[in-house]
PDB file of C-alpha atoms and ligand atoms in Angstrom:
ATOM      1  CA  MET A 216       2.363 -21.941   3.981  1.00 47.00           C
ATOM      2  CA  SER A 217       4.614 -18.897   4.086  1.00 49.00           C
ATOM      3  CA  LYS A 218       7.092 -20.848   1.698  1.00 56.00           C
ATOM      4  CA  ASN A 219       4.617 -20.320  -0.946  1.00 86.00           C
ATOM      5  CA  ILE A 220       5.086 -16.653  -0.857  1.00 93.00           C
ATOM      6  CA  THR A 221       8.759 -16.664  -0.249  1.00 95.00           C
ATOM      7  CA  GLU A 222       9.366 -19.067  -2.977  1.00 94.00           C
ATOM      8  CA  LEU A 223       6.960 -17.189  -5.372  1.00 95.00           C
ATOM      9  CA  LEU A 224       8.549 -13.943  -4.841  1.00 96.00           C
ATOM     10  CA  ASN A 225      12.281 -15.064  -4.101  1.00 96.00           C
ATOM     11  CA  ILE A 226      12.164 -13.286  -0.882  1.00 97.00           C
ATOM     12  CA  ASN A 227      13.470 -14.329   2.740  1.00 97.00           C
ATOM     13  CA  TYR A 228      10.497 -12.918   4.768  1.00 97.00           C
ATOM     14  CA  PRO A 229       6.842 -13.239   3.699  1.00 97.00           C
ATOM     15  CA  ILE A 230       6.268  -9.463   3.731  1.00 98.00           C
ATOM     16  CA  ILE A 231       5.370  -7.046   0.875  1.00 98.00           C
ATOM     17  CA  GLN A 232       5.683  -3.414   1.597  1.00 98.00           C
ATOM     18  CA  GLY A 233       2.404  -1.593   0.666  1.00 98.00           C
ATOM     19  CA  GLY A 234       2.522   0.587  -2.270  1.00 97.00           C
ATOM     20  CA  MET A 235       2.004   4.009  -0.971  1.00 97.00           C
ATOM     21  CA  ALA A 236       1.487   6.888  -3.311  1.00 95.00           C
ATOM     22  CA  TRP A 237       4.345   9.658  -2.921  1.00 96.00           C
ATOM     23  CA  VAL A 238       5.761   7.562  -0.163  1.00 97.00           C
ATOM     24  CA  ALA A 239       6.906   4.415  -1.699  1.00 97.00           C
ATOM     25  CA  GLU A 240       9.838   5.494  -3.841  1.00 97.00           C
ATOM     26  CA  SER A 241      12.971   3.945  -4.763  1.00 97.00           C
ATOM     27  CA  THR A 242      14.999   4.289  -1.362  1.00 98.00           C
ATOM     28  CA  LEU A 243      12.134   2.867   0.789  1.00 98.00           C
ATOM     29  CA  ALA A 244      11.355  -0.094  -1.785  1.00 98.00           C
ATOM     30  CA  ALA A 245      15.112  -0.882  -2.095  1.00 98.00           C
ATOM     31  CA  SER A 246      15.650  -0.932   1.755  1.00 98.00           C
ATOM     32  CA  VAL A 247      12.807  -3.388   2.180  1.00 98.00           C
ATOM     33  CA  SER A 248      14.025  -5.602  -0.628  1.00 98.00           C
ATOM     34  CA  ASN A 249      17.517  -5.595   0.801  1.00 98.00           C
ATOM     35  CA  ALA A 250      16.058  -6.543   4.326  1.00 98.00           C
ATOM     36  CA  GLY A 251      14.496  -9.449   2.749  1.00 98.00           C
ATOM     37  CA  GLY A 252      10.916  -8.431   2.025  1.00 98.00           C
ATOM     38  CA  LEU A 253       9.474  -7.198  -1.124  1.00 98.00           C
ATOM     39  CA  GLY A 254       9.857  -3.680  -1.728  1.00 98.00           C
ATOM     40  CA  ILE A 255       7.215  -1.843  -3.886  1.00 98.00           C
ATOM     41  CA  ILE A 256       7.237   1.527  -5.840  1.00 98.00           C
ATOM     42  CA  ALA A 257       3.934   3.141  -5.810  1.00 98.00           C
ATOM     43  CA  GLY A 258       2.851   4.403  -9.287  1.00 96.00           C
ATOM     44  CA  GLY A 259       0.097   6.728  -7.777  1.00 93.00           C
ATOM     45  CA  ALA A 260      -0.749   9.255 -10.275  1.00 92.00           C
ATOM     46  CA  ALA A 261       2.849  10.149 -10.790  1.00 93.00           C
ATOM     47  CA  PRO A 262       4.490  11.100 -14.197  1.00 95.00           C
ATOM     48  CA  ILE A 263       5.918   8.064 -16.023  1.00 97.00           C
ATOM     49  CA  ASP A 264       9.349   9.605 -16.409  1.00 97.00           C
ATOM     50  CA  TYR A 265       9.627  10.060 -12.722  1.00 97.00           C
ATOM     51  CA  LEU A 266       8.585   6.384 -12.073  1.00 97.00           C
ATOM     52  CA  ARG A 267      11.047   5.207 -14.736  1.00 98.00           C
ATOM     53  CA  GLU A 268      13.626   6.745 -12.749  1.00 98.00           C
ATOM     54  CA  GLN A 269      12.313   5.327  -9.563  1.00 98.00           C
ATOM     55  CA  ILE A 270      12.640   1.956 -11.078  1.00 98.00           C
ATOM     56  CA  ARG A 271      16.141   2.368 -12.415  1.00 98.00           C
ATOM     57  CA  ASN A 272      17.330   3.780  -9.040  1.00 98.00           C
ATOM     58  CA  CYS A 273      15.692   0.751  -7.352  1.00 98.00           C
ATOM     59  CA  GLN A 274      17.580  -1.505  -9.529  1.00 97.00           C
ATOM     60  CA  LYS A 275      20.817   0.428  -8.666  1.00 97.00           C
ATOM     61  CA  PHE A 276      20.121   0.120  -4.950  1.00 97.00           C
ATOM     62  CA  THR A 277      19.288  -3.464  -4.770  1.00 97.00           C
ATOM     63  CA  ASP A 278      19.750  -6.671  -6.446  1.00 96.00           C
ATOM     64  CA  ARG A 279      16.866  -8.373  -4.816  1.00 97.00           C
ATOM     65  CA  PRO A 280      13.348  -8.596  -6.434  1.00 97.00           C
ATOM     66  CA  PHE A 281      10.997  -5.554  -5.902  1.00 98.00           C
ATOM     67  CA  GLY A 282       7.586  -4.693  -7.511  1.00 98.00           C
ATOM     68  CA  VAL A 283       5.561  -1.734  -8.527  1.00 98.00           C
ATOM     69  CA  ASN A 284       1.922  -0.819  -7.539  1.00 98.00           C
ATOM     70  CA  VAL A 285      -0.348   0.259 -10.326  1.00 97.00           C
ATOM     71  CA  MET A 286      -3.486   2.060  -9.224  1.00 94.00           C
ATOM     72  CA  LEU A 287      -5.883   0.858 -12.025  1.00 91.00           C
ATOM     73  CA  MET A 288      -7.930   4.077 -11.862  1.00 87.00           C
ATOM     74  CA  SER A 289      -5.067   6.381 -12.291  1.00 91.00           C
ATOM     75  CA  PRO A 290      -4.472   8.353 -15.451  1.00 92.00           C
ATOM     76  CA  ASN A 291      -1.016   6.750 -15.725  1.00 94.00           C
ATOM     77  CA  ALA A 292      -2.376   3.237 -15.560  1.00 94.00           C
ATOM     78  CA  GLU A 293      -2.041   2.430 -19.243  1.00 94.00           C
ATOM     79  CA  ASP A 294       1.454   3.868 -19.560  1.00 97.00           C
ATOM     80  CA  LEU A 295       2.658   2.274 -16.378  1.00 97.00           C
ATOM     81  CA  ALA A 296       1.478  -1.114 -17.373  1.00 97.00           C
ATOM     82  CA  LYS A 297       3.740  -0.867 -20.478  1.00 97.00           C
ATOM     83  CA  LEU A 298       6.603   0.641 -18.262  1.00 98.00           C
ATOM     84  CA  VAL A 299       6.788  -2.423 -15.927  1.00 98.00           C
ATOM     85  CA  ILE A 300       7.302  -4.545 -18.919  1.00 97.00           C
ATOM     86  CA  GLU A 301       9.994  -2.455 -20.668  1.00 97.00           C
ATOM     87  CA  GLU A 302      11.720  -2.130 -17.223  1.00 97.00           C
ATOM     88  CA  GLY A 303      11.915  -5.824 -16.342  1.00 96.00           C
ATOM     89  CA  VAL A 304       9.911  -5.316 -13.131  1.00 97.00           C
ATOM     90  CA  GLN A 305       9.252  -8.716 -11.691  1.00 96.00           C
ATOM     91  CA  VAL A 306       6.011  -8.210  -9.621  1.00 98.00           C
ATOM     92  CA  VAL A 307       3.032  -6.007 -10.062  1.00 98.00           C
ATOM     93  CA  THR A 308       0.667  -5.216  -7.222  1.00 98.00           C
ATOM     94  CA  THR A 309      -2.578  -3.464  -8.178  1.00 96.00           C
ATOM     95  CA  GLY A 310      -5.276  -1.281  -6.475  1.00 89.00           C
ATOM     96  CA  ALA A 311      -8.526   0.187  -7.182  1.00 77.00           C
ATOM     97  CA  GLY A 312     -10.025  -2.286  -9.706  1.00 78.00           C
ATOM     98  CA  ASN A 313      -9.593  -5.100 -12.007  1.00 83.00           C
ATOM     99  CA  PRO A 314      -6.208  -5.635 -13.817  1.00 86.00           C
ATOM    100  CA  GLY A 315      -7.691  -8.201 -16.067  1.00 85.00           C
ATOM    101  CA  LYS A 316      -6.968  -6.471 -19.324  1.00 87.00           C
ATOM    102  CA  TYR A 317      -3.127  -6.184 -18.635  1.00 93.00           C
ATOM    103  CA  ALA A 318      -2.893  -9.675 -17.316  1.00 91.00           C
ATOM    104  CA  ASP A 319      -1.938 -11.438 -20.532  1.00 91.00           C
ATOM    105  CA  GLU A 320       0.935  -9.088 -21.474  1.00 95.00           C
ATOM    106  CA  TRP A 321       2.176  -9.151 -17.805  1.00 96.00           C
ATOM    107  CA  LYS A 322       2.200 -12.851 -17.715  1.00 95.00           C
ATOM    108  CA  LYS A 323       4.094 -13.052 -21.061  1.00 95.00           C
ATOM    109  CA  ALA A 324       6.647 -10.847 -19.731  1.00 96.00           C
ATOM    110  CA  GLY A 325       6.929 -13.136 -16.625  1.00 96.00           C
ATOM    111  CA  ILE A 326       5.615 -10.518 -14.289  1.00 97.00           C
ATOM    112  CA  LYS A 327       3.987 -11.950 -11.041  1.00 97.00           C
ATOM    113  CA  ILE A 328       0.518 -10.288 -10.487  1.00 96.00           C
ATOM    114  CA  ILE A 329      -0.878  -9.711  -7.065  1.00 97.00           C
ATOM    115  CA  PRO A 330      -4.077  -7.683  -6.818  1.00 96.00           C
ATOM    116  CA  VAL A 331      -5.167  -5.940  -3.819  1.00 97.00           C
ATOM    117  CA  VAL A 332      -8.728  -7.017  -2.981  1.00 96.00           C
ATOM    118  CA  PRO A 333     -11.283  -5.772  -0.375  1.00 96.00           C
ATOM    119  CA  SER A 334     -13.944  -8.604  -0.993  1.00 96.00           C
ATOM    120  CA  VAL A 335     -14.153 -12.351  -1.847  1.00 98.00           C
ATOM    121  CA  ALA A 336     -15.861 -11.646  -5.105  1.00 96.00           C
ATOM    122  CA  LEU A 337     -13.007  -9.638  -6.555  1.00 94.00           C
ATOM    123  CA  ALA A 338     -10.619 -12.283  -5.221  1.00 95.00           C
ATOM    124  CA  LYS A 339     -12.218 -14.946  -7.024  1.00 96.00           C
ATOM    125  CA  ARG A 340     -12.291 -12.918 -10.200  1.00 93.00           C
ATOM    126  CA  MET A 341      -8.555 -12.169  -9.799  1.00 93.00           C
ATOM    127  CA  GLU A 342      -7.901 -16.031  -9.439  1.00 93.00           C
ATOM    128  CA  LYS A 343      -9.818 -16.502 -12.514  1.00 91.00           C
ATOM    129  CA  TYR A 344      -7.808 -13.945 -14.559  1.00 88.00           C
ATOM    130  CA  GLY A 345      -4.564 -15.748 -13.412  1.00 91.00           C
ATOM    131  CA  ALA A 346      -3.276 -13.711 -10.578  1.00 94.00           C
ATOM    132  CA  ASP A 347      -0.426 -15.390  -8.705  1.00 95.00           C
ATOM    133  CA  ALA A 348      -1.639 -14.517  -5.098  1.00 96.00           C
ATOM    134  CA  VAL A 349      -4.073 -11.742  -3.821  1.00 97.00           C
ATOM    135  CA  ILE A 350      -3.574  -9.237  -1.078  1.00 98.00           C
ATOM    136  CA  ALA A 351      -6.731  -9.281   1.085  1.00 98.00           C
ATOM    137  CA  GLU A 352      -6.849  -5.791   2.497  1.00 98.00           C
ATOM    138  CA  GLY A 353      -8.957  -5.075   5.519  1.00 98.00           C
ATOM    139  CA  THR A 354     -10.630  -1.748   6.228  1.00 98.00           C
ATOM    140  CA  GLU A 355      -8.074  -0.999   9.117  1.00 98.00           C
ATOM    141  CA  SER A 356      -5.617  -0.176   6.366  1.00 98.00           C
ATOM    142  CA  GLY A 357      -4.307   3.264   5.634  1.00 97.00           C
ATOM    143  CA  GLY A 358      -5.290   4.771   2.293  1.00 96.00           C
ATOM    144  CA  HIS A 359      -8.353   3.696   0.130  1.00 94.00           C
ATOM    145  CA  ILE A 360     -10.207   1.114   1.905  1.00 95.00           C
ATOM    146  CA  GLY A 361     -12.910  -1.460   1.601  1.00 95.00           C
ATOM    147  CA  GLU A 362     -15.602  -2.147   4.492  1.00 95.00           C
ATOM    148  CA  THR A 363     -14.715  -5.544   5.746  1.00 98.00           C
ATOM    149  CA  SER A 364     -12.076  -5.898   8.532  1.00 98.00           C
ATOM    150  CA  THR A 365      -9.030  -7.984   8.223  1.00 98.00           C
ATOM    151  CA  MET A 366     -10.154 -10.405  10.854  1.00 98.00           C
ATOM    152  CA  CYS A 367     -13.318 -11.174   8.795  1.00 98.00           C
ATOM    153  CA  LEU A 368     -12.065 -10.667   5.245  1.00 98.00           C
ATOM    154  CA  VAL A 369      -8.940 -12.925   5.118  1.00 98.00           C
ATOM    155  CA  PRO A 370     -10.338 -16.153   6.258  1.00 98.00           C
ATOM    156  CA  GLN A 371     -13.131 -15.836   3.824  1.00 98.00           C
ATOM    157  CA  VAL A 372     -10.900 -15.014   1.045  1.00 98.00           C
ATOM    158  CA  VAL A 373      -8.604 -17.973   2.051  1.00 97.00           C
ATOM    159  CA  ASP A 374     -11.420 -20.328   1.866  1.00 97.00           C
ATOM    160  CA  ALA A 375     -12.641 -18.929  -1.558  1.00 97.00           C
ATOM    161  CA  VAL A 376      -9.460 -19.101  -3.662  1.00 96.00           C
ATOM    162  CA  LYS A 377      -6.623 -21.822  -4.128  1.00 95.00           C
ATOM    163  CA  ILE A 378      -3.769 -19.058  -4.709  1.00 95.00           C
ATOM    164  CA  PRO A 379      -1.844 -17.725  -1.758  1.00 96.00           C
ATOM    165  CA  VAL A 380      -3.500 -14.974   0.202  1.00 97.00           C
ATOM    166  CA  ILE A 381      -1.579 -12.169   1.893  1.00 98.00           C
ATOM    167  CA  ALA A 382      -3.244 -10.192   4.688  1.00 98.00           C
ATOM    168  CA  ALA A 383      -3.080  -6.413   4.818  1.00 98.00           C
ATOM    169  CA  GLY A 384      -4.623  -3.884   7.259  1.00 98.00           C
ATOM    170  CA  GLY A 385      -3.622  -3.543  10.913  1.00 98.00           C
ATOM    171  CA  ILE A 386      -0.419  -5.434  10.968  1.00 98.00           C
ATOM    172  CA  ALA A 387       2.457  -3.718  12.722  1.00 98.00           C
ATOM    173  CA  ASP A 388       4.055  -6.139  15.098  1.00 98.00           C
ATOM    174  CA  LYS A 389       4.715 -10.033  15.622  1.00 97.00           C
ATOM    175  CA  ARG A 390       1.283 -10.524  17.014  1.00 98.00           C
ATOM    176  CA  GLY A 391      -0.301  -9.176  13.700  1.00 98.00           C
ATOM    177  CA  VAL A 392       1.717 -11.496  11.693  1.00 98.00           C
ATOM    178  CA  LYS A 393       0.706 -14.519  13.776  1.00 98.00           C
ATOM    179  CA  ALA A 394      -2.789 -13.595  13.476  1.00 98.00           C
ATOM    180  CA  ALA A 395      -2.640 -13.315   9.896  1.00 98.00           C
ATOM    181  CA  PHE A 396      -0.982 -16.595   9.653  1.00 97.00           C
ATOM    182  CA  ALA A 397      -3.600 -18.162  11.969  1.00 97.00           C
ATOM    183  CA  LEU A 398      -6.394 -16.807   9.736  1.00 98.00           C
ATOM    184  CA  GLY A 399      -4.802 -18.637   6.946  1.00 97.00           C
ATOM    185  CA  ALA A 400      -2.736 -16.047   5.187  1.00 97.00           C
ATOM    186  CA  CYS A 401       0.745 -17.094   4.096  1.00 96.00           C
ATOM    187  CA  GLY A 402       2.284 -13.530   4.090  1.00 97.00           C
ATOM    188  CA  VAL A 403       1.413  -9.969   5.068  1.00 98.00           C
ATOM    189  CA  GLN A 404       1.513  -6.608   3.456  1.00 98.00           C
ATOM    190  CA  CYS A 405       2.281  -3.652   5.743  1.00 98.00           C
ATOM    191  CA  GLY A 406       1.840   0.096   4.907  1.00 98.00           C
ATOM    192  CA  THR A 407       1.760   2.190   8.059  1.00 98.00           C
ATOM    193  CA  VAL A 408       4.590   0.675  10.001  1.00 98.00           C
ATOM    194  CA  PHE A 409       6.966   1.594   7.249  1.00 98.00           C
ATOM    195  CA  LEU A 410       5.734   5.479   7.578  1.00 98.00           C
ATOM    196  CA  ALA A 411       7.648   5.277  10.769  1.00 98.00           C
ATOM    197  CA  SER A 412      10.873   4.114   9.177  1.00 98.00           C
ATOM    198  CA  GLU A 413      14.231   5.914   8.941  1.00 98.00           C
ATOM    199  CA  GLU A 414      14.159   5.451   5.122  1.00 98.00           C
ATOM    200  CA  ALA A 415      10.662   6.737   4.405  1.00 98.00           C
ATOM    201  CA  LYS A 416      11.112  10.120   2.876  1.00 97.00           C
ATOM    202  CA  ILE A 417       8.091  11.842   4.382  1.00 98.00           C
ATOM    203  CA  HIS A 418       7.944  15.057   6.154  1.00 98.00           C
ATOM    204  CA  GLU A 419       8.606  14.874   9.792  1.00 97.00           C
ATOM    205  CA  ASN A 420       5.113  16.238  10.571  1.00 98.00           C
ATOM    206  CA  PHE A 421       3.891  13.100   8.948  1.00 98.00           C
ATOM    207  CA  LYS A 422       6.204  11.018  11.003  1.00 98.00           C
ATOM    208  CA  ASN A 423       5.260  12.702  14.152  1.00 98.00           C
ATOM    209  CA  LEU A 424       1.640  12.354  13.570  1.00 98.00           C
ATOM    210  CA  VAL A 425       1.853   8.677  13.162  1.00 98.00           C
ATOM    211  CA  LEU A 426       3.981   8.307  16.322  1.00 98.00           C
ATOM    212  CA  LYS A 427       1.620  10.405  18.425  1.00 98.00           C
ATOM    213  CA  ALA A 428      -1.502   8.589  17.058  1.00 98.00           C
ATOM    214  CA  LYS A 429      -3.588   6.730  19.564  1.00 97.00           C
ATOM    215  CA  ASP A 430      -5.994   3.913  18.925  1.00 97.00           C
ATOM    216  CA  THR A 431      -8.801   6.114  18.048  1.00 97.00           C
ATOM    217  CA  ASP A 432      -6.889   8.799  16.017  1.00 97.00           C
ATOM    218  CA  SER A 433      -7.618   7.489  12.581  1.00 97.00           C
ATOM    219  CA  ILE A 434     -10.749   8.653  10.580  1.00 97.00           C
ATOM    220  CA  VAL A 435     -12.325   7.707   7.285  1.00 98.00           C
ATOM    221  CA  THR A 436     -13.370  10.437   5.004  1.00 97.00           C
ATOM    222  CA  GLY A 437     -14.979  10.604   1.424  1.00 95.00           C
ATOM    223  CA  ARG A 438     -17.488   7.533   2.029  1.00 94.00           C
ATOM    224  CA  PHE A 439     -19.928   9.663   0.054  1.00 94.00           C
ATOM    225  CA  THR A 440     -17.396   9.950  -3.071  1.00 93.00           C
ATOM    226  CA  GLY A 441     -17.479   6.127  -3.382  1.00 91.00           C
ATOM    227  CA  HIS A 442     -13.671   6.243  -2.413  1.00 90.00           C
ATOM    228  CA  PRO A 443     -13.300   6.148   1.292  1.00 95.00           C
ATOM    229  CA  CYS A 444      -9.988   6.872   2.693  1.00 96.00           C
ATOM    230  CA  ARG A 445      -8.426   6.302   6.122  1.00 98.00           C
ATOM    231  CA  GLY A 446      -5.888   8.794   7.586  1.00 98.00           C
ATOM    232  CA  VAL A 447      -4.904  10.467  10.764  1.00 98.00           C
ATOM    233  CA  LYS A 448      -7.748  12.680  12.508  1.00 98.00           C
ATOM    234  CA  THR A 449      -6.219  15.984  11.912  1.00 98.00           C
ATOM    235  CA  SER A 450      -8.440  19.146  12.104  1.00 96.00           C
ATOM    236  CA  PHE A 451      -8.428  19.369   8.322  1.00 97.00           C
ATOM    237  CA  ALA A 452      -9.843  15.723   8.293  1.00 97.00           C
ATOM    238  CA  ARG A 453     -12.438  16.566  10.735  1.00 97.00           C
ATOM    239  CA  GLU A 454     -13.392  19.531   8.688  1.00 96.00           C
ATOM    240  CA  LEU A 455     -13.928  17.147   5.684  1.00 96.00           C
ATOM    241  CA  LEU A 456     -16.033  14.882   7.587  1.00 95.00           C
ATOM    242  CA  ASP A 457     -18.072  17.699   8.633  1.00 96.00           C
ATOM    243  CA  PHE A 458     -18.414  18.839   5.105  1.00 96.00           C
ATOM    244  CA  GLU A 459     -19.482  15.310   4.152  1.00 95.00           C
ATOM    245  CA  ARG A 460     -22.072  15.085   6.815  1.00 94.00           C
ATOM    246  CA  ASN A 461     -23.585  18.643   6.386  1.00 94.00           C
ATOM    247  CA  GLY A 462     -24.550  18.247   2.833  1.00 93.00           C
ATOM    248  CA  GLY A 463     -21.320  19.225   0.888  1.00 93.00           C
ATOM    249  CA  SER A 464     -21.062  17.989  -2.590  1.00 94.00           C
ATOM    250  CA  PRO A 465     -18.861  14.972  -3.566  1.00 94.00           C
ATOM    251  CA  GLU A 466     -17.298  16.950  -6.503  1.00 93.00           C
ATOM    252  CA  LYS A 467     -16.403  19.949  -4.211  1.00 95.00           C
ATOM    253  CA  PHE A 468     -14.951  17.422  -1.703  1.00 95.00           C
ATOM    254  CA  GLU A 469     -12.780  15.768  -4.448  1.00 92.00           C
ATOM    255  CA  GLU A 470     -11.642  19.306  -5.450  1.00 93.00           C
ATOM    256  CA  ILE A 471     -10.656  20.257  -1.949  1.00 94.00           C
ATOM    257  CA  THR A 472      -8.628  16.864  -1.315  1.00 95.00           C
ATOM    258  CA  VAL A 473      -6.844  16.660  -4.549  1.00 92.00           C
ATOM    259  CA  GLY A 474      -3.229  16.625  -4.081  1.00 93.00           C
ATOM    260  CA  GLY A 475      -3.839  16.112  -0.296  1.00 96.00           C
ATOM    261  CA  LEU A 476      -1.440  13.127   0.197  1.00 96.00           C
ATOM    262  CA  ARG A 477       1.443  14.877  -1.757  1.00 95.00           C
ATOM    263  CA  LYS A 478       0.969  18.012   0.416  1.00 97.00           C
ATOM    264  CA  ALA A 479       1.030  15.778   3.596  1.00 98.00           C
ATOM    265  CA  VAL A 480       4.298  13.810   2.417  1.00 98.00           C
ATOM    266  CA  GLN A 481       6.324  16.493   0.942  1.00 97.00           C
ATOM    267  CA  ASP A 482       5.168  19.621   2.696  1.00 98.00           C
ATOM    268  CA  GLY A 483       3.865  18.331   5.923  1.00 98.00           C
ATOM    269  CA  ASN A 484       0.893  20.697   5.292  1.00 98.00           C
ATOM    270  CA  LEU A 485      -1.450  20.230   8.410  1.00 97.00           C
ATOM    271  CA  ASP A 486      -3.945  22.614   6.947  1.00 96.00           C
ATOM    272  CA  GLU A 487      -4.566  21.003   3.511  1.00 97.00           C
ATOM    273  CA  GLY A 488      -2.637  17.750   3.676  1.00 97.00           C
ATOM    274  CA  SER A 489      -4.238  14.097   3.762  1.00 97.00           C
ATOM    275  CA  PHE A 490      -1.928  12.249   6.254  1.00 98.00           C
ATOM    276  CA  LEU A 491      -3.127   8.648   5.170  1.00 98.00           C
ATOM    277  CA  CYS A 492      -2.523   6.017   7.760  1.00 98.00           C
ATOM    278  CA  GLY A 493      -3.950   2.881   9.301  1.00 98.00           C
ATOM    279  CA  ALA A 494      -5.714   2.374  12.502  1.00 98.00           C
ATOM    280  CA  ILE A 495      -2.819   0.528  13.754  1.00 98.00           C
ATOM    281  CA  ALA A 496      -0.687   3.611  14.054  1.00 98.00           C
ATOM    282  CA  GLY A 497      -1.393   3.644  17.861  1.00 98.00           C
ATOM    283  CA  LEU A 498       0.920   0.766  18.256  1.00 98.00           C
ATOM    284  CA  ILE A 499       3.782   2.582  16.695  1.00 98.00           C
ATOM    285  CA  THR A 500       5.844   4.733  18.915  1.00 97.00           C
ATOM    286  CA  GLU A 501       9.426   4.838  17.374  1.00 97.00           C
ATOM    287  CA  ILE A 502      11.236   5.392  14.177  1.00 98.00           C
ATOM    288  CA  LYS A 503      13.265   2.428  13.135  1.00 98.00           C
ATOM    289  CA  PRO A 504      15.385   1.327  10.313  1.00 98.00           C
ATOM    290  CA  VAL A 505      13.506  -0.734   7.830  1.00 98.00           C
ATOM    291  CA  GLU A 506      15.752  -3.743   8.584  1.00 98.00           C
ATOM    292  CA  GLU A 507      14.920  -3.735  12.195  1.00 98.00           C
ATOM    293  CA  ILE A 508      11.187  -3.255  11.513  1.00 98.00           C
ATOM    294  CA  ILE A 509      11.203  -6.387   9.485  1.00 98.00           C
ATOM    295  CA  LYS A 510      13.314  -8.454  11.934  1.00 98.00           C
ATOM    296  CA  ASP A 511      10.997  -7.247  14.673  1.00 97.00           C
ATOM    297  CA  LEU A 512       7.848  -8.406  12.734  1.00 98.00           C
ATOM    298  CA  PHE A 513       9.233 -12.038  12.181  1.00 97.00           C
ATOM    299  CA  GLU A 514      12.019 -12.949  14.496  1.00 87.00           C
TER     300      GLU A 514
HETATM  301  C1  FMN B  18       0.257   6.803   2.981  1.00 50.51           C
HETATM  302  C2  FMN B  18      -0.406   5.552   2.422  1.00 50.51           C
HETATM  303  C3  FMN B  18      -0.573   5.588   0.893  1.00 50.51           C
HETATM  304  C4  FMN B  18      -1.205   4.451   0.375  1.00 50.51           C
HETATM  305  N1  FMN B  18      -1.223   4.474  -1.146  1.00 50.51           N
HETATM  306  C5  FMN B  18      -1.683   3.232  -1.620  1.00 50.51           C
HETATM  307  C6  FMN B  18      -1.462   3.247  -3.040  1.00 50.51           C
HETATM  308  O1  FMN B  18      -1.109   4.201  -3.791  1.00 50.51           O
HETATM  309  N2  FMN B  18      -1.964   2.012  -3.604  1.00 50.51           N
HETATM  310  C7  FMN B  18      -2.256   0.855  -3.007  1.00 50.51           C
HETATM  311  O2  FMN B  18      -2.612  -0.111  -3.625  1.00 50.51           O
HETATM  312  N3  FMN B  18      -2.276   1.108  -1.633  1.00 50.51           N
HETATM  313  C8  FMN B  18      -1.902   2.140  -1.036  1.00 50.51           C
HETATM  314  N4  FMN B  18      -2.100   2.197   0.286  1.00 50.51           N
HETATM  315  C9  FMN B  18      -2.418   0.853   1.183  1.00 50.51           C
HETATM  316  C10 FMN B  18      -0.957   0.157   1.324  1.00 50.51           C
HETATM  317  O3  FMN B  18      -0.580  -0.281   0.258  1.00 50.51           O
HETATM  318  C11 FMN B  18      -1.426  -1.129   2.512  1.00 50.51           C
HETATM  319  O4  FMN B  18      -2.091  -2.007   1.798  1.00 50.51           O
HETATM  320  C12 FMN B  18      -1.951  -0.706   3.728  1.00 50.51           C
HETATM  321  O5  FMN B  18      -1.396   0.312   4.143  1.00 50.51           O
HETATM  322  C13 FMN B  18      -1.922  -1.864   4.664  1.00 50.51           C
HETATM  323  O6  FMN B  18      -2.515  -1.596   6.026  1.00 50.51           O
HETATM  324  P1  FMN B  18      -1.739  -0.851   7.247  1.00 50.51           P
HETATM  325  O7  FMN B  18      -1.746   0.710   6.779  1.00 50.51           O
HETATM  326  O8  FMN B  18      -2.636  -1.118   8.203  1.00 50.51           O
HETATM  327  O9  FMN B  18      -0.324  -1.436   7.291  1.00 50.51           O
HETATM  328  C14 FMN B  18      -1.614   3.269   1.072  1.00 50.51           C
HETATM  329  C15 FMN B  18      -1.470   3.369   2.418  1.00 50.51           C
HETATM  330  C16 FMN B  18      -0.872   4.410   3.038  1.00 50.51           C
HETATM  331  C17 FMN B  18      -0.612   4.412   4.580  1.00 50.51           C
END
């Protein structure tokens, strides 16, 4: 089965590095691609000129395929949808919604479309729109999440669609990869494990939080905004949860958290940063080069 995805994407190992806003830039993406996986540059809400530069840098650092993650609800989505065509990007993964309106143009440009889905219903819709594969992402994942666990979501999506299914959420070692394959996935997408890579350009406070995290150290905030997010249970994250539970307004919550991931990634700001990461962080105890991370997952 994994042949599907390695052939489809022209990669050696059936692994996609998750698009991670502010984290997944050209160095990390190129390192993953050079190590035989599919590196991804995250579009997040970043300015288009910055993303053009990241794509061009990545083209310089690797001659292997890599992709771009488009967050469909982001203000840059429309421009980024055009940019990936102009820059000859080979794969697009999408988050937060339905990429249907871009599908025709991307297909015409020969771009492989791989949406991230939190449900069977969206997976089926994506297949109808011509997606080449889907990433079924469980609630264990870092970042914005759905409600169903990887264990429950992946086999249900596998049964519902004919296109390849890639499992995401809670995979950080060989056992997780085997479990994903046992559930019928033909590849994996990992985010959290790459936070603990030498190549991830994130503040050392962030890396230390990932390394120190125990099994119960991730927390979901923002459910009442409709955009729940999983991250490290810092005191700031606990305060956010209290705010939410004690009648704070969703609008005020958005105001307090805006830019939180950037503050975590670039400044290591423990008072105002959102250190997004998955529930599997407890399994991660050392910083390794990307190449070693990928080998450890598969060999
Ligand atoms: C710091 C961080 C930022 C993320 N940002 C995005 C994003 O911008 N777009 C997206 O589609 N997914 C995003 N994700 C989800 C990842 O792409 C990936 O699917 C997820 O991390 C997989 O689960 P894992 O964390 O258990 O490995 C993010 C995850 C993390 C940890």
